[in-house]
PDB file of C-alpha atoms in Angstrom:
ATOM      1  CA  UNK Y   1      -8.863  72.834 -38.969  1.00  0.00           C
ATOM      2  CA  UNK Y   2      -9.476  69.589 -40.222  1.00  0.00           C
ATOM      3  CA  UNK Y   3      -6.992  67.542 -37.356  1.00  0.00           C
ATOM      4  CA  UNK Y   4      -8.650  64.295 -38.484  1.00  0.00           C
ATOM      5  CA  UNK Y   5      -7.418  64.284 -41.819  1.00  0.00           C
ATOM      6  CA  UNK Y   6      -4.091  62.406 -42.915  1.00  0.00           C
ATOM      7  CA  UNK Y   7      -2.345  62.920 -45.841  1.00  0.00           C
ATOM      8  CA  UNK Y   8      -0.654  59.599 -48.105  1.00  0.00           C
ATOM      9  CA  UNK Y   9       0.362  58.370 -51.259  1.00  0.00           C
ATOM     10  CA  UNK Y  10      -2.331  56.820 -53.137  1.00  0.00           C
ATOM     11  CA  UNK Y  11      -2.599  52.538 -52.536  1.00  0.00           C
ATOM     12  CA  UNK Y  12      -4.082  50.149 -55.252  1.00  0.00           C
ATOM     13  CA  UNK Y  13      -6.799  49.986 -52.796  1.00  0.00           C
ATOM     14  CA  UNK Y  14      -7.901  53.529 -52.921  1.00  0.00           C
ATOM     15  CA  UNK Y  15      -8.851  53.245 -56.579  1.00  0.00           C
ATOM     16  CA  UNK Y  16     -12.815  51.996 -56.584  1.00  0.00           C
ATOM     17  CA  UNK Y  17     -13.185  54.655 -53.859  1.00  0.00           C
ATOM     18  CA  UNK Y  18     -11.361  57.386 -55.928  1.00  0.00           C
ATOM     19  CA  UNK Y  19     -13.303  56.301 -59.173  1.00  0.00           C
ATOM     20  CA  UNK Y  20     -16.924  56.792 -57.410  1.00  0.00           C
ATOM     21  CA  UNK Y  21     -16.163  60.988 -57.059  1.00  0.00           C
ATOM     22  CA  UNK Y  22     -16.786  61.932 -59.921  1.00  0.00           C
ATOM     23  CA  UNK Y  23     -20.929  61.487 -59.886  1.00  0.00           C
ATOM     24  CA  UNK Y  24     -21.461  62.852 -63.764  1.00  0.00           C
ATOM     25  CA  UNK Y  25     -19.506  62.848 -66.933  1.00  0.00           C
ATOM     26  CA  UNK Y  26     -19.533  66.725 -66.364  1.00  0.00           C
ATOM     27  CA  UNK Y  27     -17.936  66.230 -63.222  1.00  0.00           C
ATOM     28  CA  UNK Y  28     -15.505  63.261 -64.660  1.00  0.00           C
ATOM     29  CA  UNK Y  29     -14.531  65.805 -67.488  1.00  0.00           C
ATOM     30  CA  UNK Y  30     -13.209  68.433 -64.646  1.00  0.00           C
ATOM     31  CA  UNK Y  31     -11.344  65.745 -62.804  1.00  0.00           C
ATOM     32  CA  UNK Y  32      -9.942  64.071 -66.253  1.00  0.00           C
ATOM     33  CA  UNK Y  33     -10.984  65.845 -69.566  1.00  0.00           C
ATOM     34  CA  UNK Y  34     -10.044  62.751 -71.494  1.00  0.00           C
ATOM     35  CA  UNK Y  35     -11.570  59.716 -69.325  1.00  0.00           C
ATOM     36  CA  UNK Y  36     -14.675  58.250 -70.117  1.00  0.00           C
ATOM     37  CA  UNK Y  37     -17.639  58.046 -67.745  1.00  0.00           C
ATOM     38  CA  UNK Y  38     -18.065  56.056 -65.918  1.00  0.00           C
ATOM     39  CA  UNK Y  39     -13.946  56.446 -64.700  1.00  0.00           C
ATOM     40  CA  UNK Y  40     -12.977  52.556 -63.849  1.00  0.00           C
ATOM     41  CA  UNK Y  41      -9.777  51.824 -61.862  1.00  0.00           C
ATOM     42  CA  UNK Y  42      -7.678  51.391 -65.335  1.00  0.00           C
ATOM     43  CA  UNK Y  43      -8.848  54.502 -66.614  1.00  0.00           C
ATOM     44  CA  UNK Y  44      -7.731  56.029 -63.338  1.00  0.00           C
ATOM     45  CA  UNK Y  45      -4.504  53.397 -62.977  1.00  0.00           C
ATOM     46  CA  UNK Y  46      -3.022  54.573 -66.010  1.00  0.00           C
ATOM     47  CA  UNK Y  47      -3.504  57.934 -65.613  1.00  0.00           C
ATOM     48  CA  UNK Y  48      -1.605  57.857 -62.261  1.00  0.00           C
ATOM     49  CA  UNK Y  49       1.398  55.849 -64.331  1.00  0.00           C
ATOM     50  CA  UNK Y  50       1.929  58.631 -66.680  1.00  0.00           C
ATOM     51  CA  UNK Y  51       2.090  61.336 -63.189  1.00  0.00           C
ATOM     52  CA  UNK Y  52       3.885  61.422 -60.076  1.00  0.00           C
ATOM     53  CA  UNK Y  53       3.114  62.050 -56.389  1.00  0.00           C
ATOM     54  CA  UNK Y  54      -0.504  60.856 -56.504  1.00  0.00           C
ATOM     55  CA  UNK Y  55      -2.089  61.440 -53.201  1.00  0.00           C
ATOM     56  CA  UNK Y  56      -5.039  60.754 -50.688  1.00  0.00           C
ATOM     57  CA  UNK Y  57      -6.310  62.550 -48.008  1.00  0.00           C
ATOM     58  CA  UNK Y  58      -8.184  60.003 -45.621  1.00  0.00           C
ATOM     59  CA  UNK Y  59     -10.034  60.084 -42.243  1.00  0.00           C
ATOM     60  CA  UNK Y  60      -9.332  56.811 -41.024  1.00  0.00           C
ATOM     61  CA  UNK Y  61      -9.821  54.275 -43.893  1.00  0.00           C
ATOM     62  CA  UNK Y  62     -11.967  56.423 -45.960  1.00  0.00           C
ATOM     63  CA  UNK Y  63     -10.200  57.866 -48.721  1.00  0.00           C
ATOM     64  CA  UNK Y  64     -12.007  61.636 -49.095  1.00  0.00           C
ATOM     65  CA  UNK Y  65      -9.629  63.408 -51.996  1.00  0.00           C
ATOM     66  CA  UNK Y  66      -6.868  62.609 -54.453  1.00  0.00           C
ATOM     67  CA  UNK Y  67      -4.303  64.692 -56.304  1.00  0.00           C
ATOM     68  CA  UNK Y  68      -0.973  64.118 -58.276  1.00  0.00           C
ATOM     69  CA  UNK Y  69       1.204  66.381 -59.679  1.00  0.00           C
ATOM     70  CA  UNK Y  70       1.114  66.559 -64.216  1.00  0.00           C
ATOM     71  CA  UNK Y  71       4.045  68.580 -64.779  1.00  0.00           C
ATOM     72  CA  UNK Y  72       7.258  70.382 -63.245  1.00  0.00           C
ATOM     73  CA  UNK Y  73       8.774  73.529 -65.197  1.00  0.00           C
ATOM     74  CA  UNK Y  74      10.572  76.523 -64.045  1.00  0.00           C
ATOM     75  CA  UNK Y  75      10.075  75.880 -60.463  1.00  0.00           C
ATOM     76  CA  UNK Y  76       6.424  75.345 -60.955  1.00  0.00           C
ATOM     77  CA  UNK Y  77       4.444  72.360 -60.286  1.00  0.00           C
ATOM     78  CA  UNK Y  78       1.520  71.766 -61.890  1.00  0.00           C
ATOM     79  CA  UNK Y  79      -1.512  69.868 -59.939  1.00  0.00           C
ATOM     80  CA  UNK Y  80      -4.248  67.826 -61.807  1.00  0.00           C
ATOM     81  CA  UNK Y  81      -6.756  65.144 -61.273  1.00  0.00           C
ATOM     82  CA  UNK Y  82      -8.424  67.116 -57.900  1.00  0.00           C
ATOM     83  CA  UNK Y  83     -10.971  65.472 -56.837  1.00  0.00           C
ATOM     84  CA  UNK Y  84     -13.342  65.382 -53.332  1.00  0.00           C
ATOM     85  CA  UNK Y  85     -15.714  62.562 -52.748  1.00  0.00           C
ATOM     86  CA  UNK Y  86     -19.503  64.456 -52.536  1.00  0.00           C
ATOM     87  CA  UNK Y  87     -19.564  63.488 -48.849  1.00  0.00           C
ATOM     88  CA  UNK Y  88     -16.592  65.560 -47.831  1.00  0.00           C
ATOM     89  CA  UNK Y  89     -17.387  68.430 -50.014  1.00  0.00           C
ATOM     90  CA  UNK Y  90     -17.364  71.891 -48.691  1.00  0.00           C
ATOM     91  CA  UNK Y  91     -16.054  70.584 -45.322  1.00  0.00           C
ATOM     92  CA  UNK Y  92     -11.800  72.040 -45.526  1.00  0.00           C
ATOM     93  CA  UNK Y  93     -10.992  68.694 -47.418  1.00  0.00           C
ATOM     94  CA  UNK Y  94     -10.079  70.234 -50.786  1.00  0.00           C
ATOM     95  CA  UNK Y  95      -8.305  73.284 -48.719  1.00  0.00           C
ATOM     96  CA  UNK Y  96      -6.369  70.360 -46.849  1.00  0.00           C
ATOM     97  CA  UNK Y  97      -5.158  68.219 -49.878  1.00  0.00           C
ATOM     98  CA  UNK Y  98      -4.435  71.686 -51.740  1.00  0.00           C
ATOM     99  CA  UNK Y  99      -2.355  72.718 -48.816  1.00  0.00           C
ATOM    100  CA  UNK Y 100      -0.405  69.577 -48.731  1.00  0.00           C
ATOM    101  CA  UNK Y 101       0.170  69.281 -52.386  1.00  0.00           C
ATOM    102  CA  UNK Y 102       1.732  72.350 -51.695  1.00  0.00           C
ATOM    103  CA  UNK Y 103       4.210  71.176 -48.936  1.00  0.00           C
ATOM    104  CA  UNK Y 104       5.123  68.075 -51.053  1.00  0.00           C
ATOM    105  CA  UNK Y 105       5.681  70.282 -53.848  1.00  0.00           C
ATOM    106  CA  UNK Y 106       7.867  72.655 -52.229  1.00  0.00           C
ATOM    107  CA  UNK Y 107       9.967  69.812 -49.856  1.00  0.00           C
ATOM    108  CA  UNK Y 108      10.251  66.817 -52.886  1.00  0.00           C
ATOM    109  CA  UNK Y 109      10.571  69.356 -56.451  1.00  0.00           C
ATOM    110  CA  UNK Y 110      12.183  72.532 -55.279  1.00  0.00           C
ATOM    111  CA  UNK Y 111       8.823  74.460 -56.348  1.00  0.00           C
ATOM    112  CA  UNK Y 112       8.618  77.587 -55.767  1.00  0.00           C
ATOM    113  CA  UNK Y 113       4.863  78.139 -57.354  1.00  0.00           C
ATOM    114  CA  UNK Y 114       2.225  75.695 -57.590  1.00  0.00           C
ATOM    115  CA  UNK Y 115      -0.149  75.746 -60.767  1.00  0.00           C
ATOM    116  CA  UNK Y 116      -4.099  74.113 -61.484  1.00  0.00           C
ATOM    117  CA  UNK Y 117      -6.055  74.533 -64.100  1.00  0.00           C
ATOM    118  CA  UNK Y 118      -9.684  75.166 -63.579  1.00  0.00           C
ATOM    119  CA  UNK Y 119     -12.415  74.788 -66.198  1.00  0.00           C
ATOM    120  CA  UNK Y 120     -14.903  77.949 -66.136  1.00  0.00           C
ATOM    121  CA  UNK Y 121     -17.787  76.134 -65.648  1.00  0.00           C
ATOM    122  CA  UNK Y 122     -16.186  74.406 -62.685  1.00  0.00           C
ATOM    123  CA  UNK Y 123     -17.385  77.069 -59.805  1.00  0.00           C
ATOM    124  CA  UNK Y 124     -16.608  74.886 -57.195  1.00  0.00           C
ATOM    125  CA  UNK Y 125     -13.053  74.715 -58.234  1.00  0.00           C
ATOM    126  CA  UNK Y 126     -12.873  78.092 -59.213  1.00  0.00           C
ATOM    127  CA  UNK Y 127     -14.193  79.375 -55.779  1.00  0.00           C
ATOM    128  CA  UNK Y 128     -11.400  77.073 -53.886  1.00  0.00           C
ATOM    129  CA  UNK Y 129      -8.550  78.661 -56.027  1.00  0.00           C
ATOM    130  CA  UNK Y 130      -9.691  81.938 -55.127  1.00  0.00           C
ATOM    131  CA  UNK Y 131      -9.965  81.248 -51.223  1.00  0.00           C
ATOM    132  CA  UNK Y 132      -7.069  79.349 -51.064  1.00  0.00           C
ATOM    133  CA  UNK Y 133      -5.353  82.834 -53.119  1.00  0.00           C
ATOM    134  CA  UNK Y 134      -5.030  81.307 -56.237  1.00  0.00           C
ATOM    135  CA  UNK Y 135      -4.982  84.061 -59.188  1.00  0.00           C
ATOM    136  CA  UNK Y 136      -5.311  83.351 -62.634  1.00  0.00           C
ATOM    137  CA  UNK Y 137      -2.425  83.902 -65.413  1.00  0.00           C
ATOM    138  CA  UNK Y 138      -3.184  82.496 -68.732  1.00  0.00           C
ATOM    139  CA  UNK Y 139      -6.865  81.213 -70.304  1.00  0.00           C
ATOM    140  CA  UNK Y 140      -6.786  78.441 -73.041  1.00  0.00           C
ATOM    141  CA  UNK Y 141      -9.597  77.842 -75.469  1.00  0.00           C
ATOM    142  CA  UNK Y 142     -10.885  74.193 -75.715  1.00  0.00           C
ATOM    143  CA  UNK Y 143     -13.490  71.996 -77.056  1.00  0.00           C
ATOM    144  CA  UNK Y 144     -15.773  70.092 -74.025  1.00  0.00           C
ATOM    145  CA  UNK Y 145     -17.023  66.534 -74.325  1.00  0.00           C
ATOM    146  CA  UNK Y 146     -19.863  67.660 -76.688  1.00  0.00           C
ATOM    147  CA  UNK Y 147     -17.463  69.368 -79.125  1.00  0.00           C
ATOM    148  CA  UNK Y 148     -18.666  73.119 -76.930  1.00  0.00           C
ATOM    149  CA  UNK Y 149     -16.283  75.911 -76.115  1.00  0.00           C
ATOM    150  CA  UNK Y 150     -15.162  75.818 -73.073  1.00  0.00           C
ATOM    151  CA  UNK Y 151     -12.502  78.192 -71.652  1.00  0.00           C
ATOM    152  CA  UNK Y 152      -9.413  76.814 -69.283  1.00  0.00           C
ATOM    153  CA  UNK Y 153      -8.473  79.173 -67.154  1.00  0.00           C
ATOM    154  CA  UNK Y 154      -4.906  78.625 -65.410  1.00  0.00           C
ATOM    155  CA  UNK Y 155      -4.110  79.708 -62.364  1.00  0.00           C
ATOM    156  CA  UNK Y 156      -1.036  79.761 -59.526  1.00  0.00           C
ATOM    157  CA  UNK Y 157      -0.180  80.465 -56.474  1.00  0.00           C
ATOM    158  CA  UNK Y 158       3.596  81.400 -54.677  1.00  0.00           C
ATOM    159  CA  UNK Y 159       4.449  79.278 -52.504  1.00  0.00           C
ATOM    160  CA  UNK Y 160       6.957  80.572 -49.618  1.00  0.00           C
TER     161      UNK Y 160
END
């Protein structure tokens, strides 16, 4: 278990760090289908205006993963904007942000699911979802950055 790790809301500060995770416009479109690469901090400031709860997990200074919350329906809350800084991939981060959007989910909007959406050619994500018991429940047909299909696959989990 990743002890290290603390769990905040997002500072002005974070920004430049946040904006360096996404490597590729591929990887930009996952984290924010509409952004344009490279993302910059107002890209990324006014996305986090029009969303609540955005988060950070850290060890120590360095900011490692960010999240915020799109939408709340129906006792659902809907999480967007995932993202894991290459160095901390595949090391529990995205498990531990997931697992905390969760909790703050739950404790601050009453949730009683919690909802991503996952691109399909996003196998990293995908993979997470399904460890973390994710299942999917509705797929929705869109266009990629090149004007491509791409398929959005939605998925939730119950949260107890």
């Amino acid at each position: 278990m990743n002890t290290d790790l603390d769990f905040r809301p997002v500072r002005d500060a974070d920004l430049p760090a946040i904006c360096s995770f996404a490597r590729s416009a591929e990887e930009l479109y996952y984290l924010a289908p509409r952004a344009r690469f490279p993302l910059d901090v107002e890209q990324l400031a006014a996305s986090i205006a029009q969303r609540s709860d955005s988060s950070v997990v850290c060890r120590g200074e360095e900011v490692l993963a960010f999240a915020n919350i799109y939408r709340r329906e129906e006792g659902a809350c809907w999480v967007g904007n995932v993202a894991v800084a290459a160095q901390a991939r595949r090391q529990g981060v995205a498990g531990f942000l997931m697992q905390r959007m969760a909790r703050l989910a739950a404790e601050r909007h009453g949730a009683r699911e919690l909802r991503v959406s996952c691109f399909n050619r996003n196998t990293a994500g995908l993979l997470l979802y399904s460890r973390l018991g994710y299942t999917p429940f509705a797929l929705e047909e869109r266009l990629d950055d090149r004007q491509q299909p791409i398929m959005l696959i939605h998925l939730r989990l119950p949260l107890t």
